[in-house]
Short mmCIF file of C-alpha atoms (C1' of nucleotides) in Angstrom, two decimals:
data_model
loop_
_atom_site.label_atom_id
_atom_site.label_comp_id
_atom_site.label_asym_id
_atom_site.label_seq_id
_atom_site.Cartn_x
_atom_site.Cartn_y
_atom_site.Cartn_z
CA UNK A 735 -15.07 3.43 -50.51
CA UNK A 736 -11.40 4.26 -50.59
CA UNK A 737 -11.10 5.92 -47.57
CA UNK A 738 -11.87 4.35 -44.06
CA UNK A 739 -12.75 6.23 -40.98
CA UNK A 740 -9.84 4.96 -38.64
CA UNK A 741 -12.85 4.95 -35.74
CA UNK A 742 -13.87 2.15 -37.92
CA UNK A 743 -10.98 0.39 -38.09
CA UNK A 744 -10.98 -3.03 -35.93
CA UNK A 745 -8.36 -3.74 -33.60
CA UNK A 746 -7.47 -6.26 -35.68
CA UNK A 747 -6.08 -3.89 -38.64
CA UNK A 748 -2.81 -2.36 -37.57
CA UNK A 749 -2.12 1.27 -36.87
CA UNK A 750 0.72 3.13 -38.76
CA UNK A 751 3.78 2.46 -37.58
CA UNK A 752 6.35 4.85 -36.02
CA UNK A 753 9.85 3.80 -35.74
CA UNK A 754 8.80 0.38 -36.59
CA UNK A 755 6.07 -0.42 -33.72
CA UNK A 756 2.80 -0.52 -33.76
CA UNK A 757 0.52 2.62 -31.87
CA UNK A 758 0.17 0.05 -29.10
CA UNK A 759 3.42 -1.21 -29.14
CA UNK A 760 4.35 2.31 -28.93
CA UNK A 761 2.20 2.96 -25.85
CA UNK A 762 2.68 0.31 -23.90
CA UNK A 763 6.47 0.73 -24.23
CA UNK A 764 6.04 4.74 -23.05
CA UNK A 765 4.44 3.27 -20.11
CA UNK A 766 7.19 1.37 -19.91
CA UNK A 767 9.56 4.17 -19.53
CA UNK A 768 7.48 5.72 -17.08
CA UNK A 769 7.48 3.03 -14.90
CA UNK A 770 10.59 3.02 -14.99
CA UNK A 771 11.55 6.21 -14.43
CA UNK A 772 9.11 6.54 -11.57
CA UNK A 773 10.39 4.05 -9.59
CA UNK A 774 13.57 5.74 -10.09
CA UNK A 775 12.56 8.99 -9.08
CA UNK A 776 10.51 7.72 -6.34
CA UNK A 777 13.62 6.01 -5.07
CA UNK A 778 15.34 9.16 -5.01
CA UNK A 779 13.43 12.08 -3.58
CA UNK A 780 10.28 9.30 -2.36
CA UNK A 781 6.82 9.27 -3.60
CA UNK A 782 5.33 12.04 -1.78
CA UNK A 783 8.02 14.61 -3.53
CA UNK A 784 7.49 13.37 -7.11
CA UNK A 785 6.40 15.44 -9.49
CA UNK A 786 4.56 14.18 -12.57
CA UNK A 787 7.14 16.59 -14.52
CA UNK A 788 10.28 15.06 -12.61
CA UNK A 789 9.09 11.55 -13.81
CA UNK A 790 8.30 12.67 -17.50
CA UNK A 791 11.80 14.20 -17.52
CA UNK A 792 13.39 11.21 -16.46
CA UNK A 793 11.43 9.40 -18.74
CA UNK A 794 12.03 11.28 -22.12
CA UNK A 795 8.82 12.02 -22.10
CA UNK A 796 6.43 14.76 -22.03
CA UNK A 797 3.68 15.21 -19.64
CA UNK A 798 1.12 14.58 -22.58
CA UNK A 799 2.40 10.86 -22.48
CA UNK A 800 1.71 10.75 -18.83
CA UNK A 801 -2.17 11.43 -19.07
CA UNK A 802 -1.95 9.27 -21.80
CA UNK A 803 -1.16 6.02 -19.42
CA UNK A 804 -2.32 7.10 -16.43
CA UNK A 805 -4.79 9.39 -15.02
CA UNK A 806 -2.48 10.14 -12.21
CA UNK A 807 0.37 10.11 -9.79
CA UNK A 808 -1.23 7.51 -7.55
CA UNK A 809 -2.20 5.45 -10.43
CA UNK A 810 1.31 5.64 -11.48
CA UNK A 811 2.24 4.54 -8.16
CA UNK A 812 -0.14 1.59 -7.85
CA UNK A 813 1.36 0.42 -11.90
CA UNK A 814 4.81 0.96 -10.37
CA UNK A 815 4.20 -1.11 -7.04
CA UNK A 816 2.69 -3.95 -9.21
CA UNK A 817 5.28 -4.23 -11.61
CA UNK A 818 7.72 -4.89 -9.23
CA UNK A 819 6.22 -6.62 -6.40
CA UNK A 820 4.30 -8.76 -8.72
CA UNK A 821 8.13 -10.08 -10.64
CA UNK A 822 9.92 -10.57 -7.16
CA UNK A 823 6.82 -12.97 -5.38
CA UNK A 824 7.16 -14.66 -9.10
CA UNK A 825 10.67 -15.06 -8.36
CA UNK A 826 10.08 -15.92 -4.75
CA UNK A 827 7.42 -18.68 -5.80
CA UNK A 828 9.32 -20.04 -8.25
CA UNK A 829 13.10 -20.31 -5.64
CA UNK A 830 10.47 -21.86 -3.21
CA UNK A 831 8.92 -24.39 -5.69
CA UNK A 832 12.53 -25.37 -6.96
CA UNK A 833 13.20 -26.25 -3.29
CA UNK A 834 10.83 -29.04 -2.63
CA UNK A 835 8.40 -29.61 -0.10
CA UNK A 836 10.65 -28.97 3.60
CA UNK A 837 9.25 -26.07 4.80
CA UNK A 838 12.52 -24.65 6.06
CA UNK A 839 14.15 -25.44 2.91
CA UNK A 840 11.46 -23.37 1.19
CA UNK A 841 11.83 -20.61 3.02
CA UNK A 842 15.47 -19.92 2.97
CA UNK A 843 14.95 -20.52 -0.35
CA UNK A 844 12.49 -17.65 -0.54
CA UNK A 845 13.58 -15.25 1.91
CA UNK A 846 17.25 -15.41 -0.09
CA UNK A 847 15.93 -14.31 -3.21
CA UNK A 848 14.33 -11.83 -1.48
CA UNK A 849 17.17 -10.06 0.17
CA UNK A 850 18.96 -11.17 -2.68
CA UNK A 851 17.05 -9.15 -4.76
CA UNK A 852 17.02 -5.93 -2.37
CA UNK A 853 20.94 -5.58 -2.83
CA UNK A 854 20.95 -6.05 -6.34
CA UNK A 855 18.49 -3.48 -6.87
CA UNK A 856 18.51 -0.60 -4.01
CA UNK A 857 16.05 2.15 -5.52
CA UNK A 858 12.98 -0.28 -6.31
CA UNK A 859 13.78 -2.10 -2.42
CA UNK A 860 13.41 0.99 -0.81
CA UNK A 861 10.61 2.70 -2.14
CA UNK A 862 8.63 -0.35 -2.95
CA UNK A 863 9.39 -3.21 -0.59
CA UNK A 864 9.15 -0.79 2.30
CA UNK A 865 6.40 1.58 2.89
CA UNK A 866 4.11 3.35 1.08
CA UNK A 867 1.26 3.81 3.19
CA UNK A 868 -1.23 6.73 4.02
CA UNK A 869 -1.16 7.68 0.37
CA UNK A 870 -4.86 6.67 -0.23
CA UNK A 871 -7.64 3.77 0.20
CA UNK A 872 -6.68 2.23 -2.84
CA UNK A 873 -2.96 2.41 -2.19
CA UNK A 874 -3.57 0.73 0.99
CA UNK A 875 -5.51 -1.71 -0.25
CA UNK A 876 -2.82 -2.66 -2.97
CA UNK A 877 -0.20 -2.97 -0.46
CA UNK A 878 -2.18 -4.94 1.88
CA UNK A 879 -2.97 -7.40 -0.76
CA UNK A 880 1.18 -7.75 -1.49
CA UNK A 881 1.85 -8.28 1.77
CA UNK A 882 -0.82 -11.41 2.00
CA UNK A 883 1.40 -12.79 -1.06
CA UNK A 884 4.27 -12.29 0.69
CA UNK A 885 3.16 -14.20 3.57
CA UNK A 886 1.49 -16.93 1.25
CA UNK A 887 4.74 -17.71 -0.26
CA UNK A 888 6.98 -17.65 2.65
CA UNK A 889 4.13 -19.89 4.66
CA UNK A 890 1.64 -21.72 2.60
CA UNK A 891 -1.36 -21.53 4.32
CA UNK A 892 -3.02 -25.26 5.10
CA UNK A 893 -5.85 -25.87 2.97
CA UNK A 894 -8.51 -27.27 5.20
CA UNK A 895 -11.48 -27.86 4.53
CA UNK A 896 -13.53 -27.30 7.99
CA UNK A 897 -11.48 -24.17 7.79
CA UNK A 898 -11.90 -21.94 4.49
CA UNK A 899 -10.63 -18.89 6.06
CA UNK A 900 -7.64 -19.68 8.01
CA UNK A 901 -7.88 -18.73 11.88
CA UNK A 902 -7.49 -14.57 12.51
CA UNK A 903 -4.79 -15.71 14.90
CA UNK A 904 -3.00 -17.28 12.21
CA UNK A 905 -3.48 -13.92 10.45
CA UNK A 906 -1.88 -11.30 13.02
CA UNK A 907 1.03 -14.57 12.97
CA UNK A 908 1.60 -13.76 9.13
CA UNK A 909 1.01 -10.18 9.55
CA UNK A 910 3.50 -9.61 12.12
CA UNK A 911 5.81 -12.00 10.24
CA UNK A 912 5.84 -9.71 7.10
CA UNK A 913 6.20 -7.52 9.63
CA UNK A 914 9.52 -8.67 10.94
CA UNK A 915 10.67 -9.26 7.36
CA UNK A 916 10.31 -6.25 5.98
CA UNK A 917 11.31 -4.15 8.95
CA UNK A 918 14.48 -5.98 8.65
CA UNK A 919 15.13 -5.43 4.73
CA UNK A 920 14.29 -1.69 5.27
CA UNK A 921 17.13 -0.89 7.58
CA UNK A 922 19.47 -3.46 6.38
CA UNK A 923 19.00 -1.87 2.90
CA UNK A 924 18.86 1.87 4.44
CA UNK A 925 22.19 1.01 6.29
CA UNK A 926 23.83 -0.34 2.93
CA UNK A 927 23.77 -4.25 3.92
CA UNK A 928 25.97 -4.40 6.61
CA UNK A 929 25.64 -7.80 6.82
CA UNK A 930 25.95 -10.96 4.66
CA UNK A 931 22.55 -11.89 2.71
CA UNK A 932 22.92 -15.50 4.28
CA UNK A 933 22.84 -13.65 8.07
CA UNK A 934 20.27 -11.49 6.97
CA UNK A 935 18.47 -14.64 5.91
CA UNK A 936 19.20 -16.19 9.10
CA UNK A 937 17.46 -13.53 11.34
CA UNK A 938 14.46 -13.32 8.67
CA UNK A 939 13.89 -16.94 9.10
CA UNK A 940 13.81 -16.62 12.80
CA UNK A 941 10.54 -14.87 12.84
CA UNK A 942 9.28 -16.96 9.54
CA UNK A 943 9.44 -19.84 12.49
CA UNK A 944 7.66 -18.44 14.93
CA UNK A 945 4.68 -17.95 12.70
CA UNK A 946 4.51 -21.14 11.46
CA UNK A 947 5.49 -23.40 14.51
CA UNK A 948 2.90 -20.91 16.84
CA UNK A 949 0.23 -21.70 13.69
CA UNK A 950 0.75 -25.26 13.88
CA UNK A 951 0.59 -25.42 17.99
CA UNK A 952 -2.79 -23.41 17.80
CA UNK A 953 -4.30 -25.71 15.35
CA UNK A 954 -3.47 -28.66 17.02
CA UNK A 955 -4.92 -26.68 20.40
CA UNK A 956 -8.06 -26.56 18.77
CA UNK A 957 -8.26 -30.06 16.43
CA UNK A 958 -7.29 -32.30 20.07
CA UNK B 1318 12.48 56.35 34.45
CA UNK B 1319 8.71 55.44 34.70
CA UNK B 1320 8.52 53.46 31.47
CA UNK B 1321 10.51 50.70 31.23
CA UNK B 1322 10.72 49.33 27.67
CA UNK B 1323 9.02 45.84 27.85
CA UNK B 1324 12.21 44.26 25.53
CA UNK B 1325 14.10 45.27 28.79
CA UNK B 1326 11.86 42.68 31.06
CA UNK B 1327 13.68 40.15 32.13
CA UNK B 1328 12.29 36.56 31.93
CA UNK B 1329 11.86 36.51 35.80
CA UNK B 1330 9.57 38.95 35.39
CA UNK B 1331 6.00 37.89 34.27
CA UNK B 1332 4.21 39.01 31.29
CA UNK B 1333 0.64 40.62 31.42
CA UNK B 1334 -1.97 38.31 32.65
CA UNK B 1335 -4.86 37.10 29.96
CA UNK B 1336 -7.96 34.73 31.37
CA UNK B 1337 -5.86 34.56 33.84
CA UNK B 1338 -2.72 33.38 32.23
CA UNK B 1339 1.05 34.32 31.99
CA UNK B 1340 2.31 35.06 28.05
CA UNK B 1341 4.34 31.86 28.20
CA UNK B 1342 1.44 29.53 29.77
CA UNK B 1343 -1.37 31.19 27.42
CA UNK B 1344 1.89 30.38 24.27
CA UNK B 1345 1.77 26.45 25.90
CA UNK B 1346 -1.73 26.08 25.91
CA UNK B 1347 -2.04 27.06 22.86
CA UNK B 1348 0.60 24.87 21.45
CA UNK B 1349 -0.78 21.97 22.89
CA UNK B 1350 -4.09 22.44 21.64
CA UNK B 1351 -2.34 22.21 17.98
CA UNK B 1352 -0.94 19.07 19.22
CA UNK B 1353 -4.18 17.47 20.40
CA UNK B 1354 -6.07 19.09 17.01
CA UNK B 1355 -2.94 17.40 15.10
CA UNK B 1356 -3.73 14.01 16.24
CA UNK B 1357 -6.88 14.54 16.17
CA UNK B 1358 -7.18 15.42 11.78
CA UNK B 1359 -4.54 13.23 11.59
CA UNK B 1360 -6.42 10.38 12.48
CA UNK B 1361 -9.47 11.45 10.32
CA UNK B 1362 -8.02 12.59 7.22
CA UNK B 1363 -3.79 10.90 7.39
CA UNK B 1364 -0.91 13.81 7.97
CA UNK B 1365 -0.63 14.02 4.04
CA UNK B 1366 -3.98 15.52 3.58
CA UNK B 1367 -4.06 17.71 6.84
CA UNK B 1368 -3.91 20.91 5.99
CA UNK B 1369 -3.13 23.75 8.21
CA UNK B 1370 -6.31 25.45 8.51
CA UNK B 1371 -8.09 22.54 9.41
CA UNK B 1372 -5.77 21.47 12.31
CA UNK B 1373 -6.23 25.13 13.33
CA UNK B 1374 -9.83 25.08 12.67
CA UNK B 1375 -10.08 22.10 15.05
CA UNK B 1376 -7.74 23.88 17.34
CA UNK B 1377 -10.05 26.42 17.52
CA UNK B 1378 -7.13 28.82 16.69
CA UNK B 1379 -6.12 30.87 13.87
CA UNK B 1380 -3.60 30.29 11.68
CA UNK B 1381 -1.45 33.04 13.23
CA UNK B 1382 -0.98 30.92 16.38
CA UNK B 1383 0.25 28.08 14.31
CA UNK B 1384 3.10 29.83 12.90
CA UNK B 1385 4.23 30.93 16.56
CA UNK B 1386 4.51 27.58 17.98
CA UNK B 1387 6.07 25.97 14.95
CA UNK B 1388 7.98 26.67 11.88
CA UNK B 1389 6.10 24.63 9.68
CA UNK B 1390 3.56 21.29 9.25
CA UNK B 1391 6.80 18.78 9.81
CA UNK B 1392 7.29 20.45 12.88
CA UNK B 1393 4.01 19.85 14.71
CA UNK B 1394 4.12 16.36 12.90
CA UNK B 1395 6.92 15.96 15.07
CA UNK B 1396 6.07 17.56 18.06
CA UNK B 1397 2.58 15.24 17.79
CA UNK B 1398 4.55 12.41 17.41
CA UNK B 1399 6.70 12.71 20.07
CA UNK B 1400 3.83 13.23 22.16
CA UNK B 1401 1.77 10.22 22.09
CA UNK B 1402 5.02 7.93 22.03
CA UNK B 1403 6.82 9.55 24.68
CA UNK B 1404 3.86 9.07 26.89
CA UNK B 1405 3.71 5.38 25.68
CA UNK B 1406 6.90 5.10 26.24
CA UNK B 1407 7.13 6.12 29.69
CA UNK B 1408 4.24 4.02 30.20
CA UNK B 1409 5.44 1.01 29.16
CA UNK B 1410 8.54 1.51 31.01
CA UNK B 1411 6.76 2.05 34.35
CA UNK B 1412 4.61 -1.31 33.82
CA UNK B 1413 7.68 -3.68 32.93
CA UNK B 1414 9.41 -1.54 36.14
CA UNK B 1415 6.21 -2.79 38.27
CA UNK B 1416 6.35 -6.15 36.83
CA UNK B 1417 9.88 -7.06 38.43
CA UNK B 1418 12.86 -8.77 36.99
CA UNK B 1419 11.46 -11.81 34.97
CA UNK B 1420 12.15 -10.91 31.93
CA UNK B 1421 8.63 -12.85 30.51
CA UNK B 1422 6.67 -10.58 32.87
CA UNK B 1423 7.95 -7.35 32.12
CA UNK B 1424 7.43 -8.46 28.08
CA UNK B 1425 3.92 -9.09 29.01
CA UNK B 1426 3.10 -5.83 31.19
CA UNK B 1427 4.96 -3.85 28.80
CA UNK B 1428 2.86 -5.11 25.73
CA UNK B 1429 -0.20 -5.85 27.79
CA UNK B 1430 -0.13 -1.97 28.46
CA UNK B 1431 0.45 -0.87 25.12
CA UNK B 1432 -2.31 -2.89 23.36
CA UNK B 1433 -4.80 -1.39 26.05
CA UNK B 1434 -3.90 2.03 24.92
CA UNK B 1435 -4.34 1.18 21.28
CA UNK B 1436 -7.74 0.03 22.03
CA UNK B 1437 -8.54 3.04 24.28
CA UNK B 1438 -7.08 5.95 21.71
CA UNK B 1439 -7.61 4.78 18.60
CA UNK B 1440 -7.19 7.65 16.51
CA UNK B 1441 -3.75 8.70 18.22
CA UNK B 1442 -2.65 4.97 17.91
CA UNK B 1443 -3.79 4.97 14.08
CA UNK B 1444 -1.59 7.69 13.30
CA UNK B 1445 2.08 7.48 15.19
CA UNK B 1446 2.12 4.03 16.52
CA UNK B 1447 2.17 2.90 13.01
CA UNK B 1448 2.97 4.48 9.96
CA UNK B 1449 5.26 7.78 9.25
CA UNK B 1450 7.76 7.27 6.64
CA UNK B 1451 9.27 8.87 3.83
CA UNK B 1452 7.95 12.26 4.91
CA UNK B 1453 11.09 13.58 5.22
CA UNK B 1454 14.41 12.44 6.88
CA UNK B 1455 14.00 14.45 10.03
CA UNK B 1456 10.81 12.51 10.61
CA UNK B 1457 11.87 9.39 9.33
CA UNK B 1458 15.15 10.16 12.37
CA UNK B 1459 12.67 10.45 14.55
CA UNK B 1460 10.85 7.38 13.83
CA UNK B 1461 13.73 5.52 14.11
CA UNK B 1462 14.81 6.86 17.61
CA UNK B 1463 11.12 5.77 18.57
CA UNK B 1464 11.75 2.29 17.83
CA UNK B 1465 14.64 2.09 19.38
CA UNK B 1466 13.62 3.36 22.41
CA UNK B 1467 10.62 0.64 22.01
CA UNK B 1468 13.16 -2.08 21.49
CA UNK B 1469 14.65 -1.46 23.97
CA UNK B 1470 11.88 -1.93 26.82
CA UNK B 1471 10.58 -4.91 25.28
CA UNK B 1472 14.17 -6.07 25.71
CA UNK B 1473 16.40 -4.07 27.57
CA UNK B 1474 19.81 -4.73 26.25
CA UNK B 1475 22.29 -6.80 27.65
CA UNK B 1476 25.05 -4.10 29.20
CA UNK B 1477 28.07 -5.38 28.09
CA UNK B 1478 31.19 -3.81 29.13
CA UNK B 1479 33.15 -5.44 26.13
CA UNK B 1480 30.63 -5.04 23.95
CA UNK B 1481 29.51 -1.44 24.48
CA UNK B 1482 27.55 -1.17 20.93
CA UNK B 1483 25.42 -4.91 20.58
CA UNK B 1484 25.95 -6.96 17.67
CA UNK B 1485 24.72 -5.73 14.13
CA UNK B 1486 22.42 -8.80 14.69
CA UNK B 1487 21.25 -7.85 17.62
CA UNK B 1488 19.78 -4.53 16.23
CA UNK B 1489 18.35 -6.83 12.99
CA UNK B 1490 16.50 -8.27 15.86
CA UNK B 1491 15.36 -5.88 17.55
CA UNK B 1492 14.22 -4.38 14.21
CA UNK B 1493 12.14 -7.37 13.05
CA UNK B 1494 10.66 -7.55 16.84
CA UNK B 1495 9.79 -4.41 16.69
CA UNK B 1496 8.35 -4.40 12.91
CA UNK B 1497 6.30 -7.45 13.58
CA UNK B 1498 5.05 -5.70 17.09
CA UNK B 1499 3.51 -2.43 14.92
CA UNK B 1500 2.36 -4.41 11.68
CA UNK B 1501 0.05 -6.82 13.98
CA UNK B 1502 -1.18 -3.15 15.81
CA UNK B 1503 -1.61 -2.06 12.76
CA UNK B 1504 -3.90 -4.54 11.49
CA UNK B 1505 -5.93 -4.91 15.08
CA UNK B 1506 -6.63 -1.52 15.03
CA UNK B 1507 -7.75 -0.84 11.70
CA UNK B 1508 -9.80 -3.66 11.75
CA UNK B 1509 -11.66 -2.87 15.08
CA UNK B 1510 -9.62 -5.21 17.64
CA UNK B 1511 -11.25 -8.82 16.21
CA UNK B 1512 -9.19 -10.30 19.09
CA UNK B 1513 -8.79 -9.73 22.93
CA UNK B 1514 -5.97 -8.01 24.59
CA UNK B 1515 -4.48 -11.11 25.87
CA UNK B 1516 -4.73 -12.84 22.38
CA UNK B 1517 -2.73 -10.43 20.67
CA UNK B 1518 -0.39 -9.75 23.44
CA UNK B 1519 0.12 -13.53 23.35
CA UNK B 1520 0.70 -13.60 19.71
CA UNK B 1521 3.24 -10.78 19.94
CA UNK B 1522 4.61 -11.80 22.91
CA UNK B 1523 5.85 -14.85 20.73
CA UNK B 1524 7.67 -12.76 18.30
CA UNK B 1525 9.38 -10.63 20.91
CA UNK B 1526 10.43 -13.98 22.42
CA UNK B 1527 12.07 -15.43 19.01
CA UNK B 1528 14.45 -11.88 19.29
CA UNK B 1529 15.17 -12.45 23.06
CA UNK B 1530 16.06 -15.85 23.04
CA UNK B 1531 18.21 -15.94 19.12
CA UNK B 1532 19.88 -12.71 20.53
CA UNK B 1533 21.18 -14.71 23.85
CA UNK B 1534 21.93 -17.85 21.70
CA UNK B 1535 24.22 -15.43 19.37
CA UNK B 1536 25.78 -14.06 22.37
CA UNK B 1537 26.35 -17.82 23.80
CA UNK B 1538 28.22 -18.89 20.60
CA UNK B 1539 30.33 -15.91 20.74
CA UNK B 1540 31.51 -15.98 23.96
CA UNK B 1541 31.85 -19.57 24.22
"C1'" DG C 378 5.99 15.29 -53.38
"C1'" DT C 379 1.62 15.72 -50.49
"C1'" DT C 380 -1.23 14.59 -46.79
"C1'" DA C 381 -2.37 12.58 -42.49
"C1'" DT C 382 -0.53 11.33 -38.23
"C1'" DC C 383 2.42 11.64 -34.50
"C1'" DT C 384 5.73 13.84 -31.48
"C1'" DG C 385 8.10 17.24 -28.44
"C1'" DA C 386 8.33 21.60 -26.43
"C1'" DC C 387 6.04 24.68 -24.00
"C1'" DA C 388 2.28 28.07 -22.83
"C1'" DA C 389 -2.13 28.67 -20.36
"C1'" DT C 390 -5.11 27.57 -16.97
"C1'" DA C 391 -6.69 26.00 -12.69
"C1'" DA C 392 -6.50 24.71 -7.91
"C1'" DG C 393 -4.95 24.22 -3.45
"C1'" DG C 394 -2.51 25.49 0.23
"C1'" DA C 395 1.25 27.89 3.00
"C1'" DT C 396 2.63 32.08 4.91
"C1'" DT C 397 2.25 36.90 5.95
"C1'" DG C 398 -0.33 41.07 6.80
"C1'" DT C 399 -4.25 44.04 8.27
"C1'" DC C 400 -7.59 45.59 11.45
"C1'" DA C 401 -11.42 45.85 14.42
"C1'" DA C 402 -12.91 43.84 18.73
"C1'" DT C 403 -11.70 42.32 23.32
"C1'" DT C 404 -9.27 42.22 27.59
"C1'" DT C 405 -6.18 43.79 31.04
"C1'" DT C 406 -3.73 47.39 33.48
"C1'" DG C 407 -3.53 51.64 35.97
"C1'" DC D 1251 -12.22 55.64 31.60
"C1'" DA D 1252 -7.84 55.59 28.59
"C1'" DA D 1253 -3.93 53.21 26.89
"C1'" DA D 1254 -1.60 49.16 25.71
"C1'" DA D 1255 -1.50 44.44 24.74
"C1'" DT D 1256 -3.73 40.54 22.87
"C1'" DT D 1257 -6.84 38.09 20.16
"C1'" DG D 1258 -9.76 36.42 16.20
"C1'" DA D 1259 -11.30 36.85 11.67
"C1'" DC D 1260 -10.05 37.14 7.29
"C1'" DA D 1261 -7.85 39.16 3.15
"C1'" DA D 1262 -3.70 39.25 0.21
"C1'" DT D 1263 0.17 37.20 -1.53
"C1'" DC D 1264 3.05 33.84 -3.03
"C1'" DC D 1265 4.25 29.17 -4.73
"C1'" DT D 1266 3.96 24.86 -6.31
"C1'" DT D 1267 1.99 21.49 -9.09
"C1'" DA D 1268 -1.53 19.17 -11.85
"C1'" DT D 1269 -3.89 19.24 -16.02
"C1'" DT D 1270 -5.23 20.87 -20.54
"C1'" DG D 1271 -4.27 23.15 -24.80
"C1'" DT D 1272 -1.57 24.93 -28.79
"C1'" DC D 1273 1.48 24.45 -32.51
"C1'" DA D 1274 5.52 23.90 -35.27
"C1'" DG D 1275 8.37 20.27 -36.75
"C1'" DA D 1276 9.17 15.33 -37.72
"C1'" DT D 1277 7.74 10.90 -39.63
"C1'" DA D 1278 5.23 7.60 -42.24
"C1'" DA D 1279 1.94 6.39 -45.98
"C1'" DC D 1280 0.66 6.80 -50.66
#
DNA sequence: GTTATCTGACAATAAGGATTGTCAATTTTG
DNA sequence: CAAAATTGACAATCCTTATTGTCAGATAAC
């Protein structure tokens, strides 16, 4: 019983390493570089144009790799949006926790790491932050569901209790508020920032307000 | 000098009749029924996925007659697009016209008419009132122009002799107004019009207000 | 070293669609 | 009716890209 069948080897037992790392390792860190090199490529030529070969090249990689990750382009895509969406509402949470409990105070705080953010890194903002939308269902759905995090952070919604789902006004008020937000960051990104982040912020905010004052006069319309 | 070479015929003259129809009529028709079969698969299927053949098929035209009214798929995109809005447009511009000079009453016939004709057309609205992006830069130009020109009749700019191009924050504003505008269409129409007319005008209305009255405040502190 | 595994380059295949071309049938003109 | 213009159907071609497959060379394990 020398010899093991690798099919039989638990994932507990380690795989041979290559340049020091682990088969996993080594995977996970190709995905890596795909990611990477996606939203790089997709900031340059946009999503639509991106070929699977244009991404492997800028990758180092071969297409093999990509089929290894991903079972395609829109998959890719989705991975890509995640990865950074997901770290900047971290981010955002986090600059909105370490500014206590004002509202207003939270939201600067939020909306200037956002926009912060954006100028530091142009390629992700523009392809990400922005729009990608028509590609597919799923795509949709993923960008819907970052956009309801986006809102969440910038406006906690009130946990009530007679109210589990908050009001579908109060929804079109956060939609049209990520709305405003993100119509703002595209062309003040596409324009290359013409304007201080702090004005930026200033204008964001404006809209920010309306959603939450207008949310807070309809819910005391209907509690009187 | 019985036969005169038809490359010789003037434009004044007409072409041979067909059901009816001059050359150049029987070329318009024809062009606009790609237009109407455009919005039409676009609405079904998203521009990214409509191929030629099937706007043509819908057309009820070959593909031959595709290629003679446009150069390529970006070109009827545009054509389409241009279409619906300009319509809108003119629309819109007519009802805040009727409504007098108050500028809250020409906000609310302007938006009052353009959520009716979201809810009347659906599949036109789905398409070009909402999202077209990163398809190329001549249609992203042309997206751009459209919000302006939408900006601009929710809030006609201030003319300003002195100040012949507004503020940089002005157009931020107009941006976000406009943004928050489409993103809360967006969402009523795709999720069957949950509210009425009036509630979503109302809700807009409240955004458009935020860029109306910050833009007049910035103009105050300026000039004072 | 030898063997098993992994990697990188690239060929082969497949699929889908745009664009152009052909031609018989239809319609108008005279 | 005969001739010319126009139309509709559809084939042929051309391209681009995704996806799978092959294989020689490199690397690690023993």
């Amino acid at each position: 019983m020398a010899h093991v069948n690798t099919l039989f080897m638990a994932s507990s037992r380690k795989a041979r390493l290559y340049g020091g790392m682990d088969a996993d390792e080594r995977r996970t860190e190709r995905r890596l570089k795909l990611i990477d090199a996606a939203i790089e490529v997709y900031g340059e030529v946009g999503y639509p144009s991106a070929t699977v070969k244009a991404i492997c090249e800028a990758a180092e990689l071969t297409e093999r790799y990509f089929y290894e990750s991903f079972a395609n382009s829109e998959a890719l895509l989705i991975a890509a949006y995640n990865h950074v969406v997901g770290h900047l509402h971290e981010e955002m949470t986090a600059a909105a926790a370490a500014a206590g409990h004002d509202a207003e105070a939270r939201l600067h705080a939020a909306l200037t790491l956002y926009f912060t953010r954006l100028k530091e890194h142009p390629k992700p903002a523009r392809v990400f932050l922005l729009e990608i939308s028509g590609i597919s269902p799923a795509v949709d759905a993923v960008k819907l569901d970052a956009g309801r995090v986006f809102s969440d952070i910038l406006v906690p919604p009130v946990l009530d209790a007679k109210h589990g789902d908050r009001g579908a006004a109060a929804t079109l008020l956060s939609t049209g508020m990520v709305g405003a937000v993100i119509s703002i960051a595209l062309r003040w990104v596409s324009k290359q920032y013409p304007q201080t982040v702090e004005d930026v912020v200033a204008i964001a905010a404006s809209f920010c307000r309306v959603a939450l004052t207008e949310a807070d006069r309809r819910r005391d319309l209907r509690l009187r």
